[in-house]
Structure formats: structure tokens, C-alpha cells
GROMACS .gro file of C-alpha atoms in nm:
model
  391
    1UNK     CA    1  -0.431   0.896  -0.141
    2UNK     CA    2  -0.678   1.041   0.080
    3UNK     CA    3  -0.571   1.230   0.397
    4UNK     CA    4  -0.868   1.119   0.609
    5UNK     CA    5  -0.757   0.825   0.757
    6UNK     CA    6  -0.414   1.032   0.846
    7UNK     CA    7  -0.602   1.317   1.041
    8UNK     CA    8  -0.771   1.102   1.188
    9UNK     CA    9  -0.544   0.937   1.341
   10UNK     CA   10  -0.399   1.176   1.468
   11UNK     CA   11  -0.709   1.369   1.638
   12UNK     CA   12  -0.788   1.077   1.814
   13UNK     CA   13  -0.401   1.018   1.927
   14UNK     CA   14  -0.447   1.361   2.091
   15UNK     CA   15  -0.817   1.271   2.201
   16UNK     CA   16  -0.665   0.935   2.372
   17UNK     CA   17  -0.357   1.154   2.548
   18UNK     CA   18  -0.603   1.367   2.733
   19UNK     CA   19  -0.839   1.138   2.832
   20UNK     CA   20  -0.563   0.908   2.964
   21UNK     CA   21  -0.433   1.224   3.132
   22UNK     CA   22  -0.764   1.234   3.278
   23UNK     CA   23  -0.793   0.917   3.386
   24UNK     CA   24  -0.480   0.896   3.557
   25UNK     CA   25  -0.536   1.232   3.741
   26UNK     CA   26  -0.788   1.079   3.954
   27UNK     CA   27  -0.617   1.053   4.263
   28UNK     CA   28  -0.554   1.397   4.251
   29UNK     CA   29  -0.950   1.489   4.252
   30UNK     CA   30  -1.057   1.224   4.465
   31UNK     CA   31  -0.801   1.339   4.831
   32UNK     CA   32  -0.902   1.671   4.712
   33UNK     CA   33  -1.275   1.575   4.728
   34UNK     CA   34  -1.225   1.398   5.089
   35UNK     CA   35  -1.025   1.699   5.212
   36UNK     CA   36  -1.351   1.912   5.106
   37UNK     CA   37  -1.609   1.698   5.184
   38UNK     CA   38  -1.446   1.658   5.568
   39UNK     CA   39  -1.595   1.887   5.806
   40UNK     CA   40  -1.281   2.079   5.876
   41UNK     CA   41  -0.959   1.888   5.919
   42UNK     CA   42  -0.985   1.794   6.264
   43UNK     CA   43  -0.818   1.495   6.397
   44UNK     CA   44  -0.647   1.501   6.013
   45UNK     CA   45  -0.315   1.640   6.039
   46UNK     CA   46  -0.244   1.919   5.794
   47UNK     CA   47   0.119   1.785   5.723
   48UNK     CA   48  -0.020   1.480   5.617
   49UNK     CA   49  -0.271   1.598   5.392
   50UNK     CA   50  -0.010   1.868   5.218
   51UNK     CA   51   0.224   1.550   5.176
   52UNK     CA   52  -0.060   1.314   5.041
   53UNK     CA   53  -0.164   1.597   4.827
   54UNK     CA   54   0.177   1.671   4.720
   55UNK     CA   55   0.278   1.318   4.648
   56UNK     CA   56  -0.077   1.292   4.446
   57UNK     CA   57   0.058   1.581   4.205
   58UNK     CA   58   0.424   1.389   4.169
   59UNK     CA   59   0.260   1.061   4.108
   60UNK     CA   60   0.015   1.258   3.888
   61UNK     CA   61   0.340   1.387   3.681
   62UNK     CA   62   0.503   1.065   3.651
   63UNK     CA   63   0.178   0.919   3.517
   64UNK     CA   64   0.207   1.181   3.291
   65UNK     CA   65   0.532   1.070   3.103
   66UNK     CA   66   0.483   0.730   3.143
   67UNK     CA   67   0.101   0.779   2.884
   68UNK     CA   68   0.337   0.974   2.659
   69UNK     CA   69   0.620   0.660   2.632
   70UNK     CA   70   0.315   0.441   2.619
   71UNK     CA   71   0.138   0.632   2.326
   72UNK     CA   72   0.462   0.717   2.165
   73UNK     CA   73   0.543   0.381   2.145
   74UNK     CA   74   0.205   0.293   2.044
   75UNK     CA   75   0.210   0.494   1.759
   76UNK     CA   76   0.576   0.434   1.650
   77UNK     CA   77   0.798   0.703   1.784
   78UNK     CA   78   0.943   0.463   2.032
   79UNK     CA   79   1.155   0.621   2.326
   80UNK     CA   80   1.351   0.523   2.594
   81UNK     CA   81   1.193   0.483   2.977
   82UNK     CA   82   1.474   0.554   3.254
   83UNK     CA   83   1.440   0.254   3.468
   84UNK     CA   84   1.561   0.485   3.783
   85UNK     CA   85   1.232   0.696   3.667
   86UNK     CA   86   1.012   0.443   3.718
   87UNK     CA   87   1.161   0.310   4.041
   88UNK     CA   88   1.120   0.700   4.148
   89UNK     CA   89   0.746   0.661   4.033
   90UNK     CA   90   0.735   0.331   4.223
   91UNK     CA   91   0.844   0.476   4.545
   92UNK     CA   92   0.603   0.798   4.519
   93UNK     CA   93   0.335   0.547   4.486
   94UNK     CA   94   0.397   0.331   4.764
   95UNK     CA   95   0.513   0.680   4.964
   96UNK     CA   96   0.129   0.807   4.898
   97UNK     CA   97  -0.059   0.480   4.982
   98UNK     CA   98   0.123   0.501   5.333
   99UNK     CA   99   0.070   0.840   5.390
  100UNK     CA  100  -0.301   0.800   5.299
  101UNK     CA  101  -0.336   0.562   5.568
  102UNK     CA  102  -0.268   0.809   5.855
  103UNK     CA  103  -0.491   1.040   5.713
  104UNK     CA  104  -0.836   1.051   5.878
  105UNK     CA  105  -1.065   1.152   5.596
  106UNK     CA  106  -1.310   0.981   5.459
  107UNK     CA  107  -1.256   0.778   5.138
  108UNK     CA  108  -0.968   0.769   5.165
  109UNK     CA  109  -0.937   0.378   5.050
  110UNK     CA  110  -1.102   0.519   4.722
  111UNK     CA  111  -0.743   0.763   4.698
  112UNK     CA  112  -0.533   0.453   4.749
  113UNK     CA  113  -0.739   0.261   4.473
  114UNK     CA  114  -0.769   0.524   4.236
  115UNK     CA  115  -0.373   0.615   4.273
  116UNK     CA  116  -0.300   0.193   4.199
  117UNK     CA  117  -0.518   0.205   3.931
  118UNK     CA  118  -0.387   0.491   3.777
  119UNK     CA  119  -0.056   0.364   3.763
  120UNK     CA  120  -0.167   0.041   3.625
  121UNK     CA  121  -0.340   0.259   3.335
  122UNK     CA  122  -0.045   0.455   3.220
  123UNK     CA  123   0.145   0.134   3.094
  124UNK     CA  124  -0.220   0.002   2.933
  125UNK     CA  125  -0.149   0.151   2.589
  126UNK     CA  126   0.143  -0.078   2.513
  127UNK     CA  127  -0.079  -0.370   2.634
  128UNK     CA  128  -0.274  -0.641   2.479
  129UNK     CA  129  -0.604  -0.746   2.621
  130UNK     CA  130  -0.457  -1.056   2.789
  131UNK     CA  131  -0.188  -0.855   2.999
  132UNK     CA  132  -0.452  -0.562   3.061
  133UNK     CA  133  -0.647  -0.863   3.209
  134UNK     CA  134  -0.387  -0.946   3.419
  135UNK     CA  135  -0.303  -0.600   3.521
  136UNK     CA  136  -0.662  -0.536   3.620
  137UNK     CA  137  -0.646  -0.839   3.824
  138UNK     CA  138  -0.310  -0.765   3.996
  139UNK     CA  139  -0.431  -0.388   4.070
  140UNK     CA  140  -0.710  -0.534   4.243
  141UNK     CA  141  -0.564  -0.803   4.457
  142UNK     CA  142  -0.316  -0.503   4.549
  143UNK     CA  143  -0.625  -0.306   4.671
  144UNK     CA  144  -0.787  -0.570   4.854
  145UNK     CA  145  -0.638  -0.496   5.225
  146UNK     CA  146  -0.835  -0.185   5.176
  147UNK     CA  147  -1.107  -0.390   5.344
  148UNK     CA  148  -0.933  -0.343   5.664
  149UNK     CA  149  -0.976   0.039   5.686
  150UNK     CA  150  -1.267   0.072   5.424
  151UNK     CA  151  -1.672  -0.021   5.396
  152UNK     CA  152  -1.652  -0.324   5.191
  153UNK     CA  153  -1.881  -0.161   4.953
  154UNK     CA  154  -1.610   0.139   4.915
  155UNK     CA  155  -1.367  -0.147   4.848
  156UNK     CA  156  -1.572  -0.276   4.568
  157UNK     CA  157  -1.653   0.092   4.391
  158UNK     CA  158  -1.257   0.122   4.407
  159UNK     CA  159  -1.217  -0.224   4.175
  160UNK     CA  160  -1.466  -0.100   3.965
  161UNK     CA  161  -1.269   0.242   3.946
  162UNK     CA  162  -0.922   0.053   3.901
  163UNK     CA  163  -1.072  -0.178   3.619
  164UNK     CA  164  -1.296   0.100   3.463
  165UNK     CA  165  -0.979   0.358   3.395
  166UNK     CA  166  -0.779   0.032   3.283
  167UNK     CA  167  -1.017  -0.062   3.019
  168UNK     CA  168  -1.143   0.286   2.905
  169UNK     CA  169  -0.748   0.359   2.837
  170UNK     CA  170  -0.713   0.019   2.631
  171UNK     CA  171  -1.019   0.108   2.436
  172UNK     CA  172  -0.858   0.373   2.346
  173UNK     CA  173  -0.558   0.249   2.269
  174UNK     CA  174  -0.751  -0.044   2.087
  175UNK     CA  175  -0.930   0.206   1.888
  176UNK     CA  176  -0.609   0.425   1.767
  177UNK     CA  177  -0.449   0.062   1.676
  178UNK     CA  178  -0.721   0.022   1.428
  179UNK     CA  179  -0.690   0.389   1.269
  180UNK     CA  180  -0.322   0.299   1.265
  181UNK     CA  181  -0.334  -0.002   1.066
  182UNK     CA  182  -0.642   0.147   0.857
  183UNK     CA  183  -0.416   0.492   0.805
  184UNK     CA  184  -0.141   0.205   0.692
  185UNK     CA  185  -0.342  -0.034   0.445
  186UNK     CA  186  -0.424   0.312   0.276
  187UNK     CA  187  -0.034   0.378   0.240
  188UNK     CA  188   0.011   0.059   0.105
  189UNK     CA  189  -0.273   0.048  -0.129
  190UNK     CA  190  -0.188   0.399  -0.246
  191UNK     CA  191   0.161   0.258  -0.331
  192UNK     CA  192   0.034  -0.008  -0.509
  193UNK     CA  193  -0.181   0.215  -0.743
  194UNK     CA  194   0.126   0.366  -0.798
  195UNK     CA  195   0.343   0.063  -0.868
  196UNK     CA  196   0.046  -0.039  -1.070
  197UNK     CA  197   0.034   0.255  -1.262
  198UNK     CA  198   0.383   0.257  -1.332
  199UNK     CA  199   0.384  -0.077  -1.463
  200UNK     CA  200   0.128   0.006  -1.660
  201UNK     CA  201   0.336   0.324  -1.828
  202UNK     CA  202   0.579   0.114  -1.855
  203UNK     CA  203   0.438  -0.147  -2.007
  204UNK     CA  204   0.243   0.078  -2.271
  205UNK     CA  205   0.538   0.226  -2.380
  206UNK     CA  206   0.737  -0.044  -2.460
  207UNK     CA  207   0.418  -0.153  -2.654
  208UNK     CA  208   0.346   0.143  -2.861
  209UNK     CA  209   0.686   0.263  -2.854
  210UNK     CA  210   0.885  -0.025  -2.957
  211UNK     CA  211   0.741  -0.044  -3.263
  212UNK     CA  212   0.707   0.358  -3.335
  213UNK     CA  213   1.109   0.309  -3.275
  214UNK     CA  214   1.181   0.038  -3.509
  215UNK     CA  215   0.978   0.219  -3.766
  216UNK     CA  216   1.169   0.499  -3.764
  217UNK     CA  217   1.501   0.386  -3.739
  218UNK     CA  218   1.425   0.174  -4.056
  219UNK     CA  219   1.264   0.490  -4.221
  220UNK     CA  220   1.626   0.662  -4.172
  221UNK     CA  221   1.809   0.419  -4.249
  222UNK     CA  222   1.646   0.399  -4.620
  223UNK     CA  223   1.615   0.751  -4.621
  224UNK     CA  224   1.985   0.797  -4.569
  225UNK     CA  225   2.035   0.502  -4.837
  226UNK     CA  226   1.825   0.701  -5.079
  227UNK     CA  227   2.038   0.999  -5.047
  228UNK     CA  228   2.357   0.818  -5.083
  229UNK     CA  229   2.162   0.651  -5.405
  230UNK     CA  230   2.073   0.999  -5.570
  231UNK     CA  231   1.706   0.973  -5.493
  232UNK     CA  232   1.670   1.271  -5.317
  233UNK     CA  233   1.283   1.262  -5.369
  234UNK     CA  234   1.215   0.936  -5.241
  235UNK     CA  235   1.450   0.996  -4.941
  236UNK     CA  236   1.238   1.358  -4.868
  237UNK     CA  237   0.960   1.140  -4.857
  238UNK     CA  238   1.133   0.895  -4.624
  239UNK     CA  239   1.198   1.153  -4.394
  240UNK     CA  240   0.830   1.314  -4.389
  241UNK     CA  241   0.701   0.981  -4.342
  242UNK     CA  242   0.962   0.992  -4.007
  243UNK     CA  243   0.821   1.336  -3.930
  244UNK     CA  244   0.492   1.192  -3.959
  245UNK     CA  245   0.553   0.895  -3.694
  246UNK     CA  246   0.751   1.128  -3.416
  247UNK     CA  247   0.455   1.383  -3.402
  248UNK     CA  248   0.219   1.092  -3.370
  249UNK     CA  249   0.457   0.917  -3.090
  250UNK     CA  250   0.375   1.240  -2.892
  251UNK     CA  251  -0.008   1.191  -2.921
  252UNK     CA  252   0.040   0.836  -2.826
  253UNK     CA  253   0.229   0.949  -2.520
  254UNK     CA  254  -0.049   1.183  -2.389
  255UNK     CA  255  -0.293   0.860  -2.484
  256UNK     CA  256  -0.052   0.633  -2.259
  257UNK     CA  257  -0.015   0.870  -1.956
  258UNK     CA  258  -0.368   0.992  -1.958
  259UNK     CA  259  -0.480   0.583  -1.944
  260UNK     CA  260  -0.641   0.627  -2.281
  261UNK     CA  261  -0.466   0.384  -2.553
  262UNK     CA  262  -0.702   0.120  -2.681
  263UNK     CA  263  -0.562  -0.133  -2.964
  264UNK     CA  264  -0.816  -0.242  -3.193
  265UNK     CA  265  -0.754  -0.559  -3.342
  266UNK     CA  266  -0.840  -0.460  -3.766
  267UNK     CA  267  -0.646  -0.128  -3.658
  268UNK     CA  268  -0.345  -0.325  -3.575
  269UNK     CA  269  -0.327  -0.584  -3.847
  270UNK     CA  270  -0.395  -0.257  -4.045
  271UNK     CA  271  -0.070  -0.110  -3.925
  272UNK     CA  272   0.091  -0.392  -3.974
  273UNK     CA  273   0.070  -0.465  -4.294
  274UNK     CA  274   0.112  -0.128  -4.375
  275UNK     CA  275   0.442  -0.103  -4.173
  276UNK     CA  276   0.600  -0.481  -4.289
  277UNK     CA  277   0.495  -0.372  -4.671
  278UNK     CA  278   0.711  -0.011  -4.624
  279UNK     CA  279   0.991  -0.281  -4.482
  280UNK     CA  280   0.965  -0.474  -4.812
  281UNK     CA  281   0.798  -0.741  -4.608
  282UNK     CA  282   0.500  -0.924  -4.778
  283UNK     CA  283   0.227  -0.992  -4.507
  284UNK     CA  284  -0.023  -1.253  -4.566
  285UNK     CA  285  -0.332  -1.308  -4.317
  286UNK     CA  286  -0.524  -1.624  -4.277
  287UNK     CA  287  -0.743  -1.762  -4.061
  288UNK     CA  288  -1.093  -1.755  -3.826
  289UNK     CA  289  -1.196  -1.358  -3.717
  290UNK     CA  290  -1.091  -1.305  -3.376
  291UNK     CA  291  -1.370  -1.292  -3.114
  292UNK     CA  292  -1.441  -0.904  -2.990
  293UNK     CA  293  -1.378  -1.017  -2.624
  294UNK     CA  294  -1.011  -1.151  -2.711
  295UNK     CA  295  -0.945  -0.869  -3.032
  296UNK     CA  296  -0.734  -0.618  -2.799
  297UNK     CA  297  -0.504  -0.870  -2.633
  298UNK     CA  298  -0.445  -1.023  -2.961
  299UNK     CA  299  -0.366  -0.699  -3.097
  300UNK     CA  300  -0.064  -0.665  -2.859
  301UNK     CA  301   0.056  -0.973  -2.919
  302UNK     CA  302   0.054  -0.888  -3.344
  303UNK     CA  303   0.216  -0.564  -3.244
  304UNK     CA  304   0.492  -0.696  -3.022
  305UNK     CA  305   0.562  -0.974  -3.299
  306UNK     CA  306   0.595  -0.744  -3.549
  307UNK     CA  307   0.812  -0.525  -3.375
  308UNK     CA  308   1.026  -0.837  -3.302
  309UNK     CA  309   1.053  -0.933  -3.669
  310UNK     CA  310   1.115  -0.556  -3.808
  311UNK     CA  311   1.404  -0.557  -3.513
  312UNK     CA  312   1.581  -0.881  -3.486
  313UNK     CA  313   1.530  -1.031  -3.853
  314UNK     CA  314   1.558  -1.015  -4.231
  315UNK     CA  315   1.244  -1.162  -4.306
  316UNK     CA  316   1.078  -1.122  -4.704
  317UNK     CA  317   0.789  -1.305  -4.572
  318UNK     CA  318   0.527  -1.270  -4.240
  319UNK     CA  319   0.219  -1.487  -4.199
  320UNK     CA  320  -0.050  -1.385  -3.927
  321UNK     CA  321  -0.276  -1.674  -3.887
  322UNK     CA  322  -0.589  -1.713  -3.658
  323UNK     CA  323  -0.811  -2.009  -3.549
  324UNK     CA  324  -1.091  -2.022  -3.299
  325UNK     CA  325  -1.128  -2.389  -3.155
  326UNK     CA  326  -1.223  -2.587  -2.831
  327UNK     CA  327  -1.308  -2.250  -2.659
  328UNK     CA  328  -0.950  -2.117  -2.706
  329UNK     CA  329  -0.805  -1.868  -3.007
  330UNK     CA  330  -0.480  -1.954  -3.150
  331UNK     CA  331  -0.226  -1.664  -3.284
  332UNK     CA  332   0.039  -1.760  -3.518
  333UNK     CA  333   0.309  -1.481  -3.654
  334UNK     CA  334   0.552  -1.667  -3.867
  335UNK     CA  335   0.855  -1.525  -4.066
  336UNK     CA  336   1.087  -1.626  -4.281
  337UNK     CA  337   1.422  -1.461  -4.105
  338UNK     CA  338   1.464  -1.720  -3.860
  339UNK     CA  339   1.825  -1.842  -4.033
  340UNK     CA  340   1.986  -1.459  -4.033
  341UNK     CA  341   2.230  -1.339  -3.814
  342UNK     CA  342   2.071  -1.285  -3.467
  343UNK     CA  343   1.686  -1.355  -3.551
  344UNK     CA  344   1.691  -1.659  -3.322
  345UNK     CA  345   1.867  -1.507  -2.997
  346UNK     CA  346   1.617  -1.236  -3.018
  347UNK     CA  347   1.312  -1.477  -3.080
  348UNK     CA  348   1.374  -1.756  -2.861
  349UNK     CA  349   1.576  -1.586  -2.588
  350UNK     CA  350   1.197  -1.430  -2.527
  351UNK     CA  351   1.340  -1.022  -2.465
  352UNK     CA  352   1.183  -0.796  -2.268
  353UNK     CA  353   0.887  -0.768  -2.472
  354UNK     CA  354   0.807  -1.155  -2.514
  355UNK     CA  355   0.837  -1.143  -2.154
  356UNK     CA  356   0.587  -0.893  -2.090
  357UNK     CA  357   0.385  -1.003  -2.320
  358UNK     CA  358   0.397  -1.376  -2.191
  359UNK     CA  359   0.300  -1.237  -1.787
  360UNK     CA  360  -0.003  -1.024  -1.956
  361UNK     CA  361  -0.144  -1.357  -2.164
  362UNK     CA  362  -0.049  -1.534  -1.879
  363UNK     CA  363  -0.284  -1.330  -1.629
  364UNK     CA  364  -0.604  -1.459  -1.896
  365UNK     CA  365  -0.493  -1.812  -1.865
  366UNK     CA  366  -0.351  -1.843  -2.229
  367UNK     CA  367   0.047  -1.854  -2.290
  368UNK     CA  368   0.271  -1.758  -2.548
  369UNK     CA  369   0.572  -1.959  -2.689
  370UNK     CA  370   0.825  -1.895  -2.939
  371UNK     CA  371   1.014  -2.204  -3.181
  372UNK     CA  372   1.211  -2.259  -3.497
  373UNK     CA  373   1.103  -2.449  -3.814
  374UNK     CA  374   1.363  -2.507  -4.033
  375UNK     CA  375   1.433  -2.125  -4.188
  376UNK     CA  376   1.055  -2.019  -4.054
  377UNK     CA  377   1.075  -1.844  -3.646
  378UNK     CA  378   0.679  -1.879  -3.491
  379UNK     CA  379   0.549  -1.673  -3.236
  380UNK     CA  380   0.231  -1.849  -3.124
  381UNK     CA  381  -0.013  -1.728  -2.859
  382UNK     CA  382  -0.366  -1.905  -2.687
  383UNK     CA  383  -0.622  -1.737  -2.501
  384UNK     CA  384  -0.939  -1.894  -2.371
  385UNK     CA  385  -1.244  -1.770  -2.501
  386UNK     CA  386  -1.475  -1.563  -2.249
  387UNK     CA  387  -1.701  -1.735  -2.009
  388UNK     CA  388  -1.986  -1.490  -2.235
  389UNK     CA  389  -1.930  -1.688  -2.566
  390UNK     CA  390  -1.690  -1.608  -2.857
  391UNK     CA  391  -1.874  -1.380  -3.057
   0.00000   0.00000   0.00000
């Protein structure tokens, strides 16, 4: 999975925390603009500009750590607020509005606005759209007795100050939200390639493997027979024949994990054969040619049934048959071992295999379905025929 989405997240996490401290330090800059823009401080007591100026900084600090809870728990890293914090916070606030009021300078309406408004913008992260709405609106019927001390037009440059840092600091927040679940829908996809991938290992192997297996162990056992028989030669044989299937299990496995297997459909029934005729298993196929655009999943299906028979039965006799009609191929593998010891459980009771093998026909719209006639176990599978034709 790519990183990008990630880093960017996080750059703009730390982009959004200093342009909300920004924001939110605007009281701050505008008492020390009317302090320097005032022609001296005459008439302005210097006690009560130190303590405006002072409380600015506090309320400037408490802004501060209430943007961090807000982002943190924006982001996930949720923390606890002290309610005897915020009550603090509350009281510096409502301490600096007052003391603004005694303060001959001008603007200083703009101070009290700014310092509402900047309080009101540290909890916007955490906020939808409707409640930001409703903040903006409370912080501005808050500032509205301004109008008593203040130029009406100051009054209105305030609300647009108040509702400006409000919705600057949800954009933000907005923005990072998006990143966030964009950073997450890449986690999850990424995890699904994965799960996807492992299925698909997974699935492989018990494809090419389970019948590599069953080859081999019946390989041994004759081997072993062979030996026990006298017929050392034969049994070498045997055994290089075994040789001959582990060393081409290992290029199969780089084939699987690389993504590279491909069943061919003439190569199968090819292997087949071959492998049900080394069982002592006659193998006798019938039927229509398989269309090109169904040959591979039919080729799975042949492989799976003939692992099934070599494994669970004690068949003399396998018939692969094939027909093409009403826009659907029909597989039939039929055997003969149906009445021995076990062959049914193992056929009917659909293992592991049939099941896979059932959920990948299933995904083309076709099914697969295992019965008993008489001494005869079928393993019968239908695909629909491409949309393209069935050539």
C-alpha cells in the first residue's frame, strides 16, 4: 500500500494545528494593535492594559490545549478534557471581556469579538457543520452588546471575524476528515488485496497440490509394494517417477506464489489420464470440445475430481464427459468406486475441495453437485457460456 495518503495526512494535521493556533491567537494581536495604534496610553490605565494583555496570553494558552484535545480527538488519539480546565478557561474569558471594557483604546469591541470567537473555534474541530452553525450563531448573539460601546460597523467586522476563524478551522478540520477516511479506505483495500491474495494461495495450492499429493502417496505406496514383491526395478522406477513429481511441486509453487499457474484444459485431461492409467484406472472421454472461454475453469473442476477419486475411492473405471447446450457446458466425472469403503462420505459430504470448487463455479453463475447411481459416484458441473459466443 502506498504511503501517500498516510503523509499526507499527517502534514496537513500539523498544517491545521498551526493555523488553528493562529486563528485563535487573534486576540492577542488585535489589544496589541490598539495599544500601538493609541497615541500614547493616556486616559488608558496601564494596569488595565498589562491585565487585558496578560489575560489575552492565558486565554491564548488555554485555546491552545483545547485545538490539541479537539484535533487529537479528531484524528483518533482521544484524551481526556479536565472540566475544572475549562471552567478556568471560561472565567479568563469572561475576566478579559470585562477588563476590556474599562480600557479606553480604540477597537477594543474588535478584542472582545475576536477573544469569543476564538474560543468558539478551538472546540470547531470536533464539530459538524450543523453545531459549527450554531456556534457561529451563539458567538455572535454573545457579541452583539458590543453595539453599546462600538461603531456598528466595528460590530459587524467583529461577526465576520468570529464566523470567518469558525469556518476556516472547520474547513480544516473538514478537509483532514476526508484524508482520514481516504488514508483509511486505502488500509482497508490494501487488506483486502491481501486477504485476496491469500485466498488465492490458498486456493491454488489445494488445487495443484492436492493432486501432486495423492500422486505421490500412491506412487509410494506401490513402490513400497514392489519392493516387498521382489521387483526392485519397477519399484526404482516408482520412486524416480516420485522424484520426478516433488521437484516439479516446487516449480508449481514458484508458479502459484508468483500469480503465474494457468490450467489448460487438453493439458489437464492430459494429466489425467496419464495419472488415473498409472492408478490402474481406465479413463474414457466423451463428449462436445469445451469452449476456450470456459476450458480453464473446467480444467479445475477435472483436476479436483480426479484428485477426489484417486483419494477417497477404488474406482477401475472414470468417465469425463462434456456437452455444450442451451448456452451452458455440462461436466460429468463419473467413477465406478462409489460402493467402497468411504467413497461416498468423501463425495457427497462435498470436502474442502468440492467446496471451493462449488464458491469459484458459483462466482460464473454455474454450480456443481455431487450424487450416487447405483455403484457409479457423479461429479457434475454447469457453466454458462460467455456473453462473446462459445467458440
Amino acid at each position: 500500500m502506498s504511503d501517500l495518503p498516510l503523509v499526507g495526512a499527517r502534514r496537513f494535521e500539523a498544517y491545521m494545528r498551526w493555523s488553528t493556533y493562529f486563528a485563535v491567537s487573534i486576540p492577542v494581536g488585535t489589544l496589541l494593535r490598539s495599544a500601538i495604534e493609541a497615541d500614547g496610553l493616556t486616559g488608558a490605565p496601564l494596569a488595565a492594559v498589562v491585565t487585558a494583555l496578560v489575560l489575552s496570553v492565558v486565554l491564548f494558552a488555554g485555546n491552545i490545549l483545547v485545538v490539541n484535545w479537539s484535533i487529537d480527538t479528531l484524528v483518533g488519539r482521544e484524551r481526556r478534557l479536565l472540566t475544572g480546565g475549562v471552567v478556568a478557561w471560561a472565567l479568563v474569558l469572561v475576566a478579559l471581556v470585562s477588563v476590556t471594557f474599562l480600557i479606553p483604546l480604540p477597537a477594543m469591541g474588535m478584542t472582545v469579538a475576536a477573544a469569543i470567537g476564538s474560543v468558539a473555534a478551538s472546540f470547531v474541530p470536533v464539530l459538524d457543520a450543523r453545531r459549527v452553525l450554531l456556534l457561529n450563531v451563539a458567538a455572535v448573539v454573545l457579541s452583539v452588546p458590543l453595539v453599546g460601546v462600538e461603531d456598528i460597523v466595528l460590530v459587524l467586522v467583529g461577526a465576520v471575524v468570529i464566523s470567518f476563524a469558525m469556518w476556516a478551522c472547520w474547513s480544516c478540520s473538514w478537509m483532514l476528515r476526508v484524508l482520514l477516511e481516504l488514508q483509511k479506505a486505502h488500509e482497508v483495500r490494501a487488506e483486502l488485496a491481501l486477504a485476496n491474495q491469500r485466498l488465492r494461495i490458498s486456493r491454488d495450492l489445494h488445487d495443484v497440490f492436492g493432486r501432486t499429493l495423492a500422486t505421490i502417496a500412491l506412487k509410494s505406496s506401490l513402490a513400497s509394494e514392489l519392493v516387498l514383491r521382489g521387483q526392485d526395478e519397477r519399484a526404482a522406477r516408482e520412486l524416480g517417477e516420485v522424484r520426478r513429481l516433488a521437484e516439479e511441486a516446487g516449480t508449481e509453487v514458484r508458479h502459484v506464489v508468483r500469480g503465474e499457474l494457468r490450467t489448460t484444459w487438453d493439458s489437464e485431461l492430459a494429466g489425467a489420464r496419464s495419472l488415473l492409467e498409472s492408478a490402474g484406472i481406465r479413463c474414457t472421454v466423451t463428449g462436445d470440445p469445451v469452449p476456450e472461454g470456459r476450458a480453464e475453469d473446467l480444467a479445475w473442476v477435472v483436476r479436483e475430481g480426479v484428485t477426489n477419486v484417486l483419494r477417497h475411492s477404488a474406482a477401475a473405471q472414470v468417465t469425463l464427459a462434456t456437452a455444450v447446450e442451451g448456452g451452458q457446458v455440462h461436466l460429468t466425472i463419473a467413477n465406478d468406486g462409489a460402493g467402497s469403503e468411504g467413497s461416498g462420505e468423501a463425495g457427497a459430504g462435498g470436502g474442502t475441495g468440492l467446496r471451493a470448487m462449488s464458491e469459484r463455479i458459483g462466482a460464473l453463475g454455474g454450480e456443481v453437485t455431487a450424487r450416487r447411481d447405483g455403484d457409479w459416484f457423479l461429479l457434475d458441473a454447469m457453466i454458462p457460456l460467455p456473453e462473446e459466443g462459445t467458440a
